[in-house]
Amino acid sequence: TDQILENISDDSFTASSASRVMWSTSVLLSMDEAGDQHDGRHIDLFHQLSPILLSSHLSPTDLSCAMYAIAKTNYVFDRGVFDFLAEELASDESLEHANTRLISQAVWACGKMAEFEDPIMSSTESLVASQEDAAPNEPPYLNNVYKMLTFLIRNKAHMTPKHVAETIWAAFGRLSISDQYYLEELSGIAARVAPQCNSREIANIVWGLSKVDYADDPQLICTLVRVITNSNLSPKCTSQEAANCIYALGRLGVRDQELFSALSSIIKNQIHDANSQAIANSLWGHDVVGLPAPPELLSVWARDTLGMDTYSAKYD
């Protein structure tokens, strides 16, 4: 990092180089368990590199990777630069030379950055039911996201499960886009790729759809969740992913005893790893549709929330 900072003043350090250094840095930080604790050198690096991104025309690859790096590292000190990158990538010229990987990655970045437009916005990993109806502030790049979504729909044959999941997570879950056209198109694409999805992708898709109260096709939501419960994905599903699915079913009013039971079993099998937020979301989902929650979940909630040590005595 220090060496890069020394070389930034060199005129040979181009906008494309800045994008690639930022992307590489974000990847390295994401591999580091302490990566979220961004030190001063990381902030200084991005602060010096960001203005260089404005100095010359960037390719779709450089634009998307820079957006990803800024969002991935929660770098919010130069949000105007992010807005500029989104506008450039959504231009007709850039979209003509882009692909679904780059555009879905950029949509994901916009969804991630929306958190900083509205500080109380919850994430997939930290859902707070009481905040679900709070209206987020409209980010300046929202119109650009619409253009990106149109591009993705036009090229839907090339979208992978990862592309679909991160797009729905961002567009519906984080940016609260509820336009019927995009809902119908992207939910249809989700149905097509569902058999190839992993548990995280399914959880992100159903969570995103639930955030815009997608109730047009409850059967689709059940079909998506059954990809986890009726396949070999069940042992690989985390308690957080299962809890997000229960939350989504509850929010959409889908009262399916079989699905709730299967998802609850996943959480119970990982009960020692389940955090209090996952338990709370699971209990909330059960309560909304009028289904009794497993006593194990109630005991963990009582232990973590009320300080009652009932779980260890009864289940250990």
mmCIF file of C-alpha atoms in Angstrom:
data_model
loop_
_atom_site.group_PDB
_atom_site.id
_atom_site.type_symbol
_atom_site.label_atom_id
_atom_site.label_comp_id
_atom_site.label_asym_id
_atom_site.label_seq_id
_atom_site.Cartn_x
_atom_site.Cartn_y
_atom_site.Cartn_z
ATOM 1 C CA THR A 1 0.000 0.000 0.000
ATOM 2 C CA ASP A 2 2.778 2.434 0.914
ATOM 3 C CA GLN A 3 4.558 1.746 -2.385
ATOM 4 C CA ILE A 4 1.377 2.389 -4.358
ATOM 5 C CA LEU A 5 0.783 5.649 -2.502
ATOM 6 C CA GLU A 6 4.286 6.786 -3.432
ATOM 7 C CA ASN A 7 3.682 6.040 -7.115
ATOM 8 C CA ILE A 8 0.266 7.677 -7.412
ATOM 9 C CA SER A 9 1.796 11.064 -8.123
ATOM 10 C CA ASP A 10 3.468 9.549 -11.177
ATOM 11 C CA ASP A 11 1.650 10.669 -14.361
ATOM 12 C CA SER A 12 1.831 7.114 -15.676
ATOM 13 C CA PHE A 13 -0.707 6.003 -13.037
ATOM 14 C CA THR A 14 -3.853 5.880 -15.188
ATOM 15 C CA ALA A 15 -7.544 5.721 -14.375
ATOM 16 C CA SER A 16 -7.576 2.096 -15.471
ATOM 17 C CA SER A 17 -4.656 1.334 -13.154
ATOM 18 C CA ALA A 18 -6.482 3.023 -10.287
ATOM 19 C CA SER A 19 -9.559 0.875 -10.878
ATOM 20 C CA ARG A 20 -7.552 -2.335 -10.925
ATOM 21 C CA VAL A 21 -5.604 -1.467 -7.790
ATOM 22 C CA MET A 22 -8.835 -0.673 -5.962
ATOM 23 C CA TRP A 23 -10.426 -3.923 -7.115
ATOM 24 C CA SER A 24 -7.376 -5.966 -6.074
ATOM 25 C CA THR A 25 -7.311 -4.251 -2.689
ATOM 26 C CA SER A 26 -10.994 -5.013 -2.101
ATOM 27 C CA VAL A 27 -10.448 -8.678 -2.954
ATOM 28 C CA LEU A 28 -7.506 -8.922 -0.566
ATOM 29 C CA LEU A 29 -9.480 -7.233 2.212
ATOM 30 C CA SER A 30 -12.409 -9.596 1.703
ATOM 31 C CA MET A 31 -10.056 -12.552 2.151
ATOM 32 C CA ASP A 32 -8.785 -11.105 5.414
ATOM 33 C CA GLU A 33 -10.953 -11.878 8.452
ATOM 34 C CA ALA A 34 -10.112 -8.419 9.762
ATOM 35 C CA GLY A 35 -10.787 -6.842 6.376
ATOM 36 C CA ASP A 36 -13.815 -4.947 7.592
ATOM 37 C CA GLN A 37 -11.603 -3.059 10.014
ATOM 38 C CA HIS A 38 -10.196 -0.812 7.298
ATOM 39 C CA ASP A 39 -7.022 0.847 8.494
ATOM 40 C CA GLY A 40 -5.894 4.350 7.676
ATOM 41 C CA ARG A 41 -3.647 3.245 4.863
ATOM 42 C CA HIS A 42 -6.556 1.629 3.036
ATOM 43 C CA ILE A 43 -8.678 4.780 3.331
ATOM 44 C CA ASP A 44 -5.768 6.961 2.238
ATOM 45 C CA LEU A 45 -5.185 4.714 -0.772
ATOM 46 C CA PHE A 46 -8.771 4.918 -1.983
ATOM 47 C CA HIS A 47 -8.940 8.636 -1.241
ATOM 48 C CA GLN A 48 -5.964 9.213 -3.529
ATOM 49 C CA LEU A 49 -7.095 6.800 -6.232
ATOM 50 C CA SER A 50 -10.742 7.880 -6.508
ATOM 51 C CA PRO A 51 -10.121 11.248 -8.232
ATOM 52 C CA ILE A 52 -7.913 9.528 -10.814
ATOM 53 C CA LEU A 53 -10.970 7.532 -11.929
ATOM 54 C CA LEU A 54 -12.399 10.794 -13.258
ATOM 55 C CA SER A 55 -9.362 11.654 -15.351
ATOM 56 C CA SER A 56 -10.050 9.614 -18.480
ATOM 57 C CA HIS A 57 -12.522 7.312 -20.197
ATOM 58 C CA LEU A 58 -12.859 3.906 -18.539
ATOM 59 C CA SER A 59 -13.907 0.587 -20.028
ATOM 60 C CA PRO A 60 -17.014 -1.208 -18.690
ATOM 61 C CA THR A 61 -14.686 -3.609 -16.878
ATOM 62 C CA ASP A 62 -12.832 -0.796 -15.113
ATOM 63 C CA LEU A 63 -16.069 1.024 -14.262
ATOM 64 C CA SER A 64 -17.739 -2.046 -12.786
ATOM 65 C CA CYS A 65 -14.655 -3.171 -10.873
ATOM 66 C CA ALA A 66 -14.150 0.280 -9.354
ATOM 67 C CA MET A 67 -17.801 0.381 -8.278
ATOM 68 C CA TYR A 68 -17.447 -3.069 -6.739
ATOM 69 C CA ALA A 69 -14.295 -2.080 -4.870
ATOM 70 C CA ILE A 70 -15.856 1.075 -3.416
ATOM 71 C CA ALA A 71 -18.978 -0.795 -2.298
ATOM 72 C CA LYS A 72 -17.184 -3.888 -1.031
ATOM 73 C CA THR A 73 -14.903 -1.863 1.224
ATOM 74 C CA ASN A 74 -17.646 0.538 2.370
ATOM 75 C CA TYR A 75 -15.621 3.468 1.099
ATOM 76 C CA VAL A 76 -18.050 6.391 1.390
ATOM 77 C CA PHE A 77 -15.803 9.440 1.487
ATOM 78 C CA ASP A 78 -16.065 10.157 -2.254
ATOM 79 C CA ARG A 79 -19.610 9.112 -3.067
ATOM 80 C CA GLY A 80 -19.708 11.547 -5.969
ATOM 81 C CA VAL A 81 -17.100 9.388 -7.693
ATOM 82 C CA PHE A 82 -19.326 6.331 -7.311
ATOM 83 C CA ASP A 83 -22.267 8.271 -8.772
ATOM 84 C CA PHE A 84 -20.096 9.256 -11.747
ATOM 85 C CA LEU A 85 -19.013 5.662 -12.342
ATOM 86 C CA ALA A 86 -22.618 4.417 -12.269
ATOM 87 C CA GLU A 87 -23.672 7.055 -14.791
ATOM 88 C CA GLU A 88 -20.780 6.212 -17.087
ATOM 89 C CA LEU A 89 -21.479 2.479 -16.958
ATOM 90 C CA ALA A 90 -25.176 3.041 -17.701
ATOM 91 C CA SER A 91 -24.368 5.027 -20.836
ATOM 92 C CA ASP A 92 -25.340 3.492 -24.165
ATOM 93 C CA GLU A 93 -21.700 3.300 -25.215
ATOM 94 C CA SER A 94 -20.628 1.366 -22.117
ATOM 95 C CA LEU A 95 -23.619 -0.979 -22.168
ATOM 96 C CA GLU A 96 -22.894 -1.816 -25.794
ATOM 97 C CA HIS A 97 -19.557 -3.295 -24.719
ATOM 98 C CA ALA A 98 -20.602 -4.735 -21.349
ATOM 99 C CA ASN A 99 -21.736 -8.183 -20.267
ATOM 100 C CA THR A 100 -24.094 -9.559 -17.621
ATOM 101 C CA ARG A 101 -21.287 -10.252 -15.145
ATOM 102 C CA LEU A 102 -20.106 -6.654 -15.144
ATOM 103 C CA ILE A 103 -23.602 -5.169 -14.988
ATOM 104 C CA SER A 104 -24.942 -7.463 -12.261
ATOM 105 C CA GLN A 105 -21.794 -6.722 -10.252
ATOM 106 C CA ALA A 106 -22.469 -2.998 -10.654
ATOM 107 C CA VAL A 107 -26.123 -3.381 -9.635
ATOM 108 C CA TRP A 108 -24.929 -5.250 -6.537
ATOM 109 C CA ALA A 109 -22.549 -2.367 -5.779
ATOM 110 C CA CYS A 110 -25.402 0.152 -6.088
ATOM 111 C CA GLY A 111 -27.485 -1.912 -3.680
ATOM 112 C CA LYS A 112 -24.624 -2.083 -1.229
ATOM 113 C CA MET A 113 -24.002 1.666 -1.412
ATOM 114 C CA ALA A 114 -27.695 2.362 -0.814
ATOM 115 C CA GLU A 115 -27.002 1.509 2.828
ATOM 116 C CA PHE A 116 -25.153 4.791 3.125
ATOM 117 C CA GLU A 117 -27.965 6.769 1.515
ATOM 118 C CA ASP A 118 -30.198 5.485 4.333
ATOM 119 C CA PRO A 119 -28.208 4.540 7.475
ATOM 120 C CA ILE A 120 -31.050 2.495 9.026
ATOM 121 C CA MET A 121 -31.421 0.231 6.015
ATOM 122 C CA SER A 122 -30.981 -3.403 7.071
ATOM 123 C CA SER A 123 -28.817 -5.926 5.265
ATOM 124 C CA THR A 124 -29.383 -9.546 4.383
ATOM 125 C CA GLU A 125 -27.178 -10.497 7.304
ATOM 126 C CA SER A 126 -28.900 -8.143 9.762
ATOM 127 C CA LEU A 127 -32.626 -7.924 9.213
ATOM 128 C CA VAL A 128 -34.711 -5.916 11.637
ATOM 129 C CA ALA A 129 -38.408 -6.538 11.187
ATOM 130 C CA SER A 130 -39.447 -3.294 12.861
ATOM 131 C CA GLN A 131 -37.525 -1.289 10.240
ATOM 132 C CA GLU A 132 -38.838 -3.071 7.175
ATOM 133 C CA ASP A 133 -41.409 -0.448 6.232
ATOM 134 C CA ALA A 134 -39.056 2.526 6.538
ATOM 135 C CA ALA A 135 -38.817 4.219 3.134
ATOM 136 C CA PRO A 136 -35.191 4.575 1.982
ATOM 137 C CA ASN A 137 -33.859 7.783 0.505
ATOM 138 C CA GLU A 138 -33.663 7.612 -3.274
ATOM 139 C CA PRO A 139 -30.006 7.341 -4.327
ATOM 140 C CA PRO A 140 -28.758 9.549 -7.170
ATOM 141 C CA TYR A 141 -27.818 6.521 -9.287
ATOM 142 C CA LEU A 142 -31.274 4.906 -9.227
ATOM 143 C CA ASN A 143 -32.121 5.815 -12.828
ATOM 144 C CA ASN A 144 -28.832 4.273 -13.896
ATOM 145 C CA VAL A 145 -29.808 1.052 -12.134
ATOM 146 C CA TYR A 146 -33.019 0.941 -14.176
ATOM 147 C CA LYS A 147 -30.952 1.082 -17.363
ATOM 148 C CA MET A 148 -28.705 -1.692 -16.073
ATOM 149 C CA LEU A 149 -31.702 -3.865 -15.210
ATOM 150 C CA THR A 150 -33.093 -3.365 -18.697
ATOM 151 C CA PHE A 151 -29.750 -4.487 -20.103
ATOM 152 C CA LEU A 152 -29.775 -7.609 -17.931
ATOM 153 C CA ILE A 153 -33.305 -8.532 -18.945
ATOM 154 C CA ARG A 154 -32.415 -8.066 -22.593
ATOM 155 C CA ASN A 155 -29.466 -10.428 -22.087
ATOM 156 C CA LYS A 156 -31.157 -12.790 -19.616
ATOM 157 C CA ALA A 157 -30.001 -15.900 -21.467
ATOM 158 C CA HIS A 158 -26.474 -15.125 -20.285
ATOM 159 C CA MET A 159 -27.332 -14.553 -16.617
ATOM 160 C CA THR A 160 -25.972 -17.133 -14.176
ATOM 161 C CA PRO A 161 -27.526 -17.907 -10.758
ATOM 162 C CA LYS A 162 -24.957 -15.586 -9.166
ATOM 163 C CA HIS A 163 -25.906 -12.740 -11.498
ATOM 164 C CA VAL A 164 -29.609 -13.234 -10.796
ATOM 165 C CA ALA A 165 -29.208 -13.472 -7.014
ATOM 166 C CA GLU A 166 -27.048 -10.392 -6.617
ATOM 167 C CA THR A 167 -29.307 -8.399 -8.957
ATOM 168 C CA ILE A 168 -32.528 -9.278 -7.118
ATOM 169 C CA TRP A 169 -30.856 -8.795 -3.734
ATOM 170 C CA ALA A 170 -29.776 -5.292 -4.737
ATOM 171 C CA ALA A 171 -32.616 -4.067 -6.950
ATOM 172 C CA PHE A 172 -35.527 -5.246 -4.823
ATOM 173 C CA GLY A 173 -33.998 -5.891 -1.413
ATOM 174 C CA ARG A 174 -31.798 -2.835 -1.074
ATOM 175 C CA LEU A 175 -33.079 -0.307 -3.607
ATOM 176 C CA SER A 176 -36.785 -1.174 -3.167
ATOM 177 C CA ILE A 177 -37.502 -1.117 -6.900
ATOM 178 C CA SER A 178 -41.093 -2.336 -7.213
ATOM 179 C CA ASP A 179 -41.833 -1.672 -10.875
ATOM 180 C CA GLN A 180 -44.054 -4.528 -12.075
ATOM 181 C CA TYR A 181 -42.134 -5.046 -15.307
ATOM 182 C CA TYR A 182 -38.843 -5.651 -13.535
ATOM 183 C CA LEU A 183 -40.518 -7.828 -10.911
ATOM 184 C CA GLU A 184 -42.113 -10.067 -13.505
ATOM 185 C CA GLU A 185 -39.027 -10.334 -15.682
ATOM 186 C CA LEU A 186 -36.498 -10.954 -12.920
ATOM 187 C CA SER A 187 -38.725 -13.364 -10.983
ATOM 188 C CA GLY A 188 -39.163 -15.332 -14.205
ATOM 189 C CA ILE A 189 -35.396 -15.436 -14.689
ATOM 190 C CA ALA A 190 -35.038 -16.573 -11.061
ATOM 191 C CA ALA A 191 -37.450 -19.447 -11.704
ATOM 192 C CA ARG A 192 -35.357 -20.516 -14.687
ATOM 193 C CA VAL A 193 -32.024 -20.596 -12.868
ATOM 194 C CA ALA A 194 -33.343 -21.869 -9.501
ATOM 195 C CA PRO A 195 -32.314 -25.515 -10.020
ATOM 196 C CA GLN A 196 -28.694 -24.392 -10.438
ATOM 197 C CA CYS A 197 -28.675 -22.039 -7.423
ATOM 198 C CA ASN A 198 -26.897 -22.666 -4.132
ATOM 199 C CA SER A 199 -28.532 -21.994 -0.765
ATOM 200 C CA ARG A 200 -27.087 -18.491 -0.425
ATOM 201 C CA GLU A 201 -28.381 -17.503 -3.852
ATOM 202 C CA ILE A 202 -31.864 -18.841 -3.074
ATOM 203 C CA ALA A 203 -31.916 -17.013 0.273
ATOM 204 C CA ASN A 204 -30.881 -13.740 -1.380
ATOM 205 C CA ILE A 205 -33.499 -14.113 -4.115
ATOM 206 C CA VAL A 206 -36.443 -14.811 -1.798
ATOM 207 C CA TRP A 207 -35.268 -12.120 0.642
ATOM 208 C CA GLY A 208 -35.086 -9.565 -2.162
ATOM 209 C CA LEU A 209 -38.549 -10.474 -3.469
ATOM 210 C CA SER A 210 -40.014 -10.311 0.029
ATOM 211 C CA LYS A 211 -38.720 -6.778 0.572
ATOM 212 C CA VAL A 212 -41.010 -5.485 -2.191
ATOM 213 C CA ASP A 213 -43.902 -7.662 -0.980
ATOM 214 C CA TYR A 214 -43.876 -9.839 -4.091
ATOM 215 C CA ALA A 215 -47.187 -11.658 -3.750
ATOM 216 C CA ASP A 216 -48.026 -12.251 -7.413
ATOM 217 C CA ASP A 217 -46.897 -15.858 -7.362
ATOM 218 C CA PRO A 218 -46.625 -17.444 -3.883
ATOM 219 C CA GLN A 219 -45.980 -20.769 -5.554
ATOM 220 C CA LEU A 220 -42.777 -19.394 -7.052
ATOM 221 C CA ILE A 221 -41.503 -18.472 -3.592
ATOM 222 C CA CYS A 222 -42.274 -21.995 -2.352
ATOM 223 C CA THR A 223 -40.602 -23.504 -5.399
ATOM 224 C CA LEU A 224 -37.482 -21.427 -4.791
ATOM 225 C CA VAL A 225 -37.258 -22.403 -1.120
ATOM 226 C CA ARG A 226 -37.803 -26.082 -1.951
ATOM 227 C CA VAL A 227 -34.600 -25.981 -3.971
ATOM 228 C CA ILE A 228 -32.953 -25.912 -0.540
ATOM 229 C CA THR A 229 -35.247 -28.210 1.437
ATOM 230 C CA ASN A 230 -35.760 -30.909 -1.223
ATOM 231 C CA SER A 231 -32.165 -31.278 -2.371
ATOM 232 C CA ASN A 232 -28.648 -31.930 -1.179
ATOM 233 C CA LEU A 233 -28.346 -28.210 -0.477
ATOM 234 C CA SER A 234 -30.020 -28.600 2.912
ATOM 235 C CA PRO A 235 -26.852 -29.710 4.775
ATOM 236 C CA LYS A 236 -24.932 -26.833 3.187
ATOM 237 C CA CYS A 237 -27.508 -24.184 4.094
ATOM 238 C CA THR A 238 -26.487 -21.930 6.977
ATOM 239 C CA SER A 239 -28.748 -20.971 9.848
ATOM 240 C CA GLN A 240 -28.729 -17.374 8.588
ATOM 241 C CA GLU A 241 -29.858 -18.425 5.104
ATOM 242 C CA ALA A 242 -32.620 -20.617 6.530
ATOM 243 C CA ALA A 243 -33.732 -17.780 8.807
ATOM 244 C CA ASN A 244 -33.844 -15.358 5.877
ATOM 245 C CA CYS A 245 -36.073 -17.809 3.981
ATOM 246 C CA ILE A 246 -38.409 -18.119 6.978
ATOM 247 C CA TYR A 247 -38.488 -14.355 7.273
ATOM 248 C CA ALA A 248 -39.347 -14.010 3.569
ATOM 249 C CA LEU A 249 -42.127 -16.606 3.802
ATOM 250 C CA GLY A 250 -43.553 -14.774 6.793
ATOM 251 C CA ARG A 251 -43.373 -11.357 5.171
ATOM 252 C CA LEU A 252 -45.167 -12.679 2.087
ATOM 253 C CA GLY A 253 -47.783 -14.512 4.148
ATOM 254 C CA VAL A 254 -46.865 -17.949 2.812
ATOM 255 C CA ARG A 255 -48.113 -20.435 5.436
ATOM 256 C CA ASP A 256 -46.460 -23.687 4.417
ATOM 257 C CA GLN A 257 -45.969 -25.968 7.410
ATOM 258 C CA GLU A 258 -43.641 -28.308 5.538
ATOM 259 C CA LEU A 259 -41.275 -25.544 4.473
ATOM 260 C CA PHE A 260 -41.235 -23.895 7.900
ATOM 261 C CA SER A 261 -40.496 -27.251 9.531
ATOM 262 C CA ALA A 262 -37.678 -28.084 7.106
ATOM 263 C CA LEU A 263 -36.061 -24.670 7.474
ATOM 264 C CA SER A 264 -36.412 -24.759 11.251
ATOM 265 C CA SER A 265 -34.669 -28.139 11.278
ATOM 266 C CA ILE A 266 -31.707 -26.580 9.487
ATOM 267 C CA ILE A 267 -31.481 -23.915 12.175
ATOM 268 C CA LYS A 268 -31.880 -26.443 14.999
ATOM 269 C CA ASN A 269 -29.058 -28.553 13.551
ATOM 270 C CA GLN A 270 -26.814 -25.490 13.768
ATOM 271 C CA ILE A 271 -28.338 -24.017 16.898
ATOM 272 C CA HIS A 272 -24.996 -23.270 18.547
ATOM 273 C CA ASP A 273 -23.958 -21.206 15.495
ATOM 274 C CA ALA A 274 -27.226 -19.329 15.057
ATOM 275 C CA ASN A 275 -27.052 -15.702 16.132
ATOM 276 C CA SER A 276 -29.813 -13.853 17.939
ATOM 277 C CA GLN A 277 -30.877 -11.952 14.823
ATOM 278 C CA ALA A 278 -31.424 -15.173 12.872
ATOM 279 C CA ILE A 279 -33.457 -16.589 15.740
ATOM 280 C CA ALA A 280 -35.502 -13.394 16.011
ATOM 281 C CA ASN A 281 -36.273 -13.407 12.297
ATOM 282 C CA SER A 282 -37.303 -17.061 12.458
ATOM 283 C CA LEU A 283 -39.619 -16.449 15.401
ATOM 284 C CA TRP A 284 -41.098 -13.424 13.655
ATOM 285 C CA GLY A 285 -41.770 -15.416 10.480
ATOM 286 C CA HIS A 286 -43.550 -18.163 12.412
ATOM 287 C CA ASP A 287 -45.626 -15.670 14.351
ATOM 288 C CA VAL A 288 -46.781 -13.716 11.296
ATOM 289 C CA VAL A 289 -48.285 -16.787 9.607
ATOM 290 C CA GLY A 290 -49.622 -18.278 12.840
ATOM 291 C CA LEU A 291 -47.363 -21.316 13.076
ATOM 292 C CA PRO A 292 -45.804 -22.419 16.382
ATOM 293 C CA ALA A 293 -42.053 -21.955 16.538
ATOM 294 C CA PRO A 294 -39.882 -24.884 17.666
ATOM 295 C CA PRO A 295 -39.148 -24.678 21.419
ATOM 296 C CA GLU A 296 -35.402 -24.808 20.727
ATOM 297 C CA LEU A 297 -35.608 -21.466 18.924
ATOM 298 C CA LEU A 298 -37.618 -19.936 21.737
ATOM 299 C CA SER A 299 -35.069 -21.126 24.288
ATOM 300 C CA VAL A 300 -32.163 -19.613 22.382
ATOM 301 C CA TRP A 301 -34.069 -16.346 22.025
ATOM 302 C CA ALA A 302 -34.792 -16.320 25.775
ATOM 303 C CA ARG A 303 -31.130 -16.970 26.523
ATOM 304 C CA ASP A 304 -29.723 -14.312 24.194
ATOM 305 C CA THR A 305 -32.403 -11.656 24.631
ATOM 306 C CA LEU A 306 -33.599 -12.106 28.197
ATOM 307 C CA GLY A 307 -30.499 -13.685 29.708
ATOM 308 C CA MET A 308 -32.405 -16.827 30.711
ATOM 309 C CA ASP A 309 -30.122 -19.870 30.659
ATOM 310 C CA THR A 310 -32.880 -22.336 29.794
ATOM 311 C CA TYR A 311 -31.341 -23.682 26.631
ATOM 312 C CA SER A 312 -28.207 -25.327 27.999
ATOM 313 C CA ALA A 313 -30.048 -27.105 30.758
ATOM 314 C CA LYS A 314 -32.685 -28.555 28.484
ATOM 315 C CA TYR A 315 -30.862 -29.310 25.228
ATOM 316 C CA ASP A 316 -27.148 -29.739 25.930
#
